[in-house]
C-alpha positions as a Markdown table, in Angstrom:
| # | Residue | x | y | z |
|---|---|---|---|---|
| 1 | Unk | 14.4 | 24.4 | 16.8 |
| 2 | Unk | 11.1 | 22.9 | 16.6 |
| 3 | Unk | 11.7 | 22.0 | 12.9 |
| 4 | Unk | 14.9 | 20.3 | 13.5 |
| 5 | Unk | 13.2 | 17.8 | 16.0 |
| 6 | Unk | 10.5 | 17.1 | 13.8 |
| 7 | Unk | 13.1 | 16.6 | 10.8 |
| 8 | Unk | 14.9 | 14.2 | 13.3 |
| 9 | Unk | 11.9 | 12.4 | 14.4 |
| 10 | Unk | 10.7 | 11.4 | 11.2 |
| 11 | Unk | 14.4 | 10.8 | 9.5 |
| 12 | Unk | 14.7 | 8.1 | 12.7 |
| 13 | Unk | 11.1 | 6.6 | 12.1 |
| 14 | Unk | 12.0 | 6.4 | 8.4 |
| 15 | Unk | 15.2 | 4.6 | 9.5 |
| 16 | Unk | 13.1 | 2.0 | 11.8 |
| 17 | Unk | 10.7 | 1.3 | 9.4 |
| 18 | Unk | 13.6 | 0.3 | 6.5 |
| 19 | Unk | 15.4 | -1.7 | 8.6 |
| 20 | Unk | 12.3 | -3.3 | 9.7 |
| 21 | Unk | 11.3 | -3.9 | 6.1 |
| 22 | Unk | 14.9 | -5.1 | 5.3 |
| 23 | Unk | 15.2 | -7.7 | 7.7 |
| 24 | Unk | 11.6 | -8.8 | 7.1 |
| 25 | Unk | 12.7 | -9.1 | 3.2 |
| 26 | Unk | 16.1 | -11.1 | 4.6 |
| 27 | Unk | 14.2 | -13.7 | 7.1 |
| 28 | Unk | 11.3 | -13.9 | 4.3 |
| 29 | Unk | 14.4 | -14.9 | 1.6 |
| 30 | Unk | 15.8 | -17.0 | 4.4 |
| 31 | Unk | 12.7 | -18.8 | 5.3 |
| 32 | Unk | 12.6 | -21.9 | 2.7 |
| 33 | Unk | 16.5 | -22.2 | 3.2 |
| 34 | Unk | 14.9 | -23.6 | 6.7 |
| 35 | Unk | 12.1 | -25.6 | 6.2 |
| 36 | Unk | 13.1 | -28.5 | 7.1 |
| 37 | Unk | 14.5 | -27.2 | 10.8 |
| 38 | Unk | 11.5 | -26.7 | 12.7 |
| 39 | Unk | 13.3 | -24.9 | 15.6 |
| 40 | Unk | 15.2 | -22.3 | 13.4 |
| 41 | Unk | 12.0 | -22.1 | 11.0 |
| 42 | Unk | 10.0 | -20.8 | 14.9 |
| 43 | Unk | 12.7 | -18.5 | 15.0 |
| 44 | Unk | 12.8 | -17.1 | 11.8 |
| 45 | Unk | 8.6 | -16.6 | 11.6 |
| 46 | Unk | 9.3 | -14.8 | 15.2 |
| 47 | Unk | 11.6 | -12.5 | 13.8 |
| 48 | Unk | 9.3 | -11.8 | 10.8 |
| 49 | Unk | 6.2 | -11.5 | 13.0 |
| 50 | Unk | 8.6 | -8.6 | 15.2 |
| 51 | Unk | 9.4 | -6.9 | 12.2 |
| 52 | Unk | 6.3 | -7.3 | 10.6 |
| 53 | Unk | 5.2 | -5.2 | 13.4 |
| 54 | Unk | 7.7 | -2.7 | 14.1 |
| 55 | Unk | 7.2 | -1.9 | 10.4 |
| 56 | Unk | 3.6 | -1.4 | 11.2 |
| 57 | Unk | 3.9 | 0.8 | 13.9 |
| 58 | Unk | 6.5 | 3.2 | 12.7 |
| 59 | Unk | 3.8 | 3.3 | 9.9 |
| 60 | Unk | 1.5 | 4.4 | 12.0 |
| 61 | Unk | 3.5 | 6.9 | 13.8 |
| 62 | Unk | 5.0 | 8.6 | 10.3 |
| 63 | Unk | 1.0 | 8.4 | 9.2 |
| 64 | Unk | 0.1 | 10.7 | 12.5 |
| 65 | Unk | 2.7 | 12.8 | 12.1 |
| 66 | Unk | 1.4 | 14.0 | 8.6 |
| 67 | Unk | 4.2 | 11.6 | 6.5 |
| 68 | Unk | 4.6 | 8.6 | 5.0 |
| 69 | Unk | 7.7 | 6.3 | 5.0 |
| 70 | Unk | 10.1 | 7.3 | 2.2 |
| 71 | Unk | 10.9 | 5.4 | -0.6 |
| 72 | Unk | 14.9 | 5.7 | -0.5 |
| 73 | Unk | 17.6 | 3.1 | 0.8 |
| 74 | Unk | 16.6 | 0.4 | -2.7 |
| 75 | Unk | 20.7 | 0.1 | -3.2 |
| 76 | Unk | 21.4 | -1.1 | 0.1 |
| 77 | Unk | 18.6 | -2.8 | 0.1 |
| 78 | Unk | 20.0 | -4.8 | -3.2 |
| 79 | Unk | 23.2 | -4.8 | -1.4 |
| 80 | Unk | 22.2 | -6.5 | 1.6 |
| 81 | Unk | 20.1 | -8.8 | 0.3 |
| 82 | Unk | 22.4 | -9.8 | -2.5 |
| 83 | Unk | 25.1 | -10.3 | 0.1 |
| 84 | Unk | 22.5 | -12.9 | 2.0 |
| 85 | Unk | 22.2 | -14.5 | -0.9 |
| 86 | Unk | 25.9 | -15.3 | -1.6 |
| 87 | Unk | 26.7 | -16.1 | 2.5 |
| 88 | Unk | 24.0 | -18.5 | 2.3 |
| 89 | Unk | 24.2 | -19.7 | -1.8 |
| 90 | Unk | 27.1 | -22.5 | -1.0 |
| 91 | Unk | 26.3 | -23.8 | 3.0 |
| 92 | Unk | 22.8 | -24.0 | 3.7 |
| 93 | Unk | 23.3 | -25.5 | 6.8 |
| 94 | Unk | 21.2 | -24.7 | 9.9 |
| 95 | Unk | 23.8 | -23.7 | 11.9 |
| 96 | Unk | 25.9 | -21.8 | 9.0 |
| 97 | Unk | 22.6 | -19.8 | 8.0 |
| 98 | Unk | 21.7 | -18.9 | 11.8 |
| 99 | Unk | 25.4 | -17.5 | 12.1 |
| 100 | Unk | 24.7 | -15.5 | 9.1 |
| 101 | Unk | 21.6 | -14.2 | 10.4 |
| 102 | Unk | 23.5 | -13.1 | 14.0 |
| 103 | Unk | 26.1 | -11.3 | 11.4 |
| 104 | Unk | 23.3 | -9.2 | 10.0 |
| 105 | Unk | 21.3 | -8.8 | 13.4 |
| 106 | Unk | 24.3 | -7.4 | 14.6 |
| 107 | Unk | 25.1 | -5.2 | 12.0 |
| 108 | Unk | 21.2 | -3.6 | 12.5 |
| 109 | Unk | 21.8 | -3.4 | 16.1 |
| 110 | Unk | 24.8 | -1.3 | 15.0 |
| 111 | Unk | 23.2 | 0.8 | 12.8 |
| 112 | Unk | 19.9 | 1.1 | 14.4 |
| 113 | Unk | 22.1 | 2.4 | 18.0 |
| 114 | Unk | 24.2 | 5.0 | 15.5 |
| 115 | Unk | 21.4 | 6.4 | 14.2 |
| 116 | Unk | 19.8 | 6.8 | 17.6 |
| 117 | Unk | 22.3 | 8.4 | 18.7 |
| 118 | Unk | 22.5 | 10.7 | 15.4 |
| 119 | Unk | 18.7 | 12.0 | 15.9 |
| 120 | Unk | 19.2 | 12.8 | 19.1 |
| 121 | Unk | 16.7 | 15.3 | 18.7 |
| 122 | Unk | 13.8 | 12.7 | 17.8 |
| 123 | Unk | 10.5 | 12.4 | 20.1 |
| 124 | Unk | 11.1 | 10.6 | 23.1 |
| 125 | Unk | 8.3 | 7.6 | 21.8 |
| 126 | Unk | 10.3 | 7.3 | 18.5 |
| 127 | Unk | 13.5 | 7.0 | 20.3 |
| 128 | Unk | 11.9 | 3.8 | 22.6 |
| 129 | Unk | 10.9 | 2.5 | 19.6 |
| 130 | Unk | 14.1 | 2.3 | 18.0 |
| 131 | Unk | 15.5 | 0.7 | 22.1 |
| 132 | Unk | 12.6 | -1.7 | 21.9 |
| 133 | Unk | 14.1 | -2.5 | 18.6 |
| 134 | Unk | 17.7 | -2.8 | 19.6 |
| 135 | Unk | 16.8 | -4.9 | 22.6 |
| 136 | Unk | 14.2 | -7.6 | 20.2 |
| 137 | Unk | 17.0 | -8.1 | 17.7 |
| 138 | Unk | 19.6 | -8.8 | 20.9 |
| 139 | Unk | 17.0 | -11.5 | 22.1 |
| 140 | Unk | 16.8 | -12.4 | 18.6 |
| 141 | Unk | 21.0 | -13.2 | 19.0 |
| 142 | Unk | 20.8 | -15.0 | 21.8 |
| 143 | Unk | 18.0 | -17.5 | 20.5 |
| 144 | Unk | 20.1 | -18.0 | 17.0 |
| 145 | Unk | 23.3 | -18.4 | 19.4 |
| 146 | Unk | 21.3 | -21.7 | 20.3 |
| 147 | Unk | 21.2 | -22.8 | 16.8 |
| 148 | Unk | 25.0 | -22.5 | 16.2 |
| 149 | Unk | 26.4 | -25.0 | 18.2 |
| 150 | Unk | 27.3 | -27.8 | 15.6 |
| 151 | Unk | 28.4 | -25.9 | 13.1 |
């Protein structure tokens, strides 16, 4: 029993820390398609600095388990950020990229709540990290919303 909950504590922390890293690699790939917004620009280097952390910390917490982060997930990876590429290769628009970036904010949202649910059997401290994730990225929605309006 005990194994189980370690295996699903550190399959969820491995899960936190790639999505982290992917949308860090999709807002760095997005930030000099908004350069010349300032307020989108604030909001993408937020985002970056959240996930830059999040990353971090799951880090940390694989690290005093006894593990480090796995290397898996490089095809969707490739998938996702090749699919960013094509949403944003023909309307670079503010307001078209920030509805992109809700698109895939939502989709992590979705993801990140399945897989909580999933390893139910992770450490109570994992599983807030993975909430505090879900409820950054819904803040995250609500300040791209703002940048939608005149698209």
């Amino acid at each position: 029993m005990q194994r189980k909950k370690t295996d699903e504590n550190a399959s969820l922390l491995n899960h936190i820390y790639h999505t982290a890293q992917l949308r860090l690699d999709a807002v760095q790939m997005l930030l000099p398609q908004v350069r010349d917004e300032p307020p989108l620009r604030r909001q993408a280097e937020h985002q970056k600095e959240d996930y830059l952390f999040i990353a971090e910390k799951t880090k940390q917490m694989l690290r005093d388990s006894g593990r480090i982060p796995d290397s898996g997930r490089l095809l969707k990876k490739a998938v996702s950020l090749g699919s960013l590429r094509m949403n944003t290769f023909a309307n670079k628009k503010p307001a078209h990229i920030a509805k992109v970036m809700i698109t895939a904010t939502e989709a992590g949202i979705s993801d990140m709540t399945k897989n909580l649910n999933l390893f139910d059997g992770a450490e109570i401290q994992t599983k807030k990290l993975a909430e505090e994730y879900i409820l950054s990225e819904q803040k995250n929605i609500d300040a791209l919303r703002l940048h939608t309006w005149h698209a």
